[in-house]
C-alpha angles and dihedrals in degrees: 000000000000123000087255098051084054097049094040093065096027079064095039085056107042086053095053100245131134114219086258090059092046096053093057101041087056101031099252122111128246106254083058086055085057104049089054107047082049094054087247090133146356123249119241118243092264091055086041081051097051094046093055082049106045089039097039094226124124120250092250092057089045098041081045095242096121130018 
């Protein structure tokens, strides 16, 4: 699993969502949620981008490249 997939879902969690919440509150669906908390498939820069946003995190520490 990539540093991304873990903190996705470490976030998700921490914030009390389910992927389906998630995936309405950031415009995805669900299934996409899903491939990238499991490490399916790696987000583009403009999803990287909404989840700093909408979690308010920087890309390095998303992307695990700071704490």
């Amino acid at each position: 699993m990539t540093k991304f997939a873990e903190r996705l879902k470490e976030l998700r969690i921490e914030n009390n969502l389910n992927q389906r919440d998630l995936a309405e509150k950031t415009g995805f669906t669900q299934p996409a949620i899903a491939r990238w908390e499991n490490g399916k498939q790696i987000p583009n820069i403009d999803t990287l981008v909404v989840f700093c946003k909408f979690f308010g995190v920087s890309s390095d520490y998303l992307l695990g490249l700071d704490d």
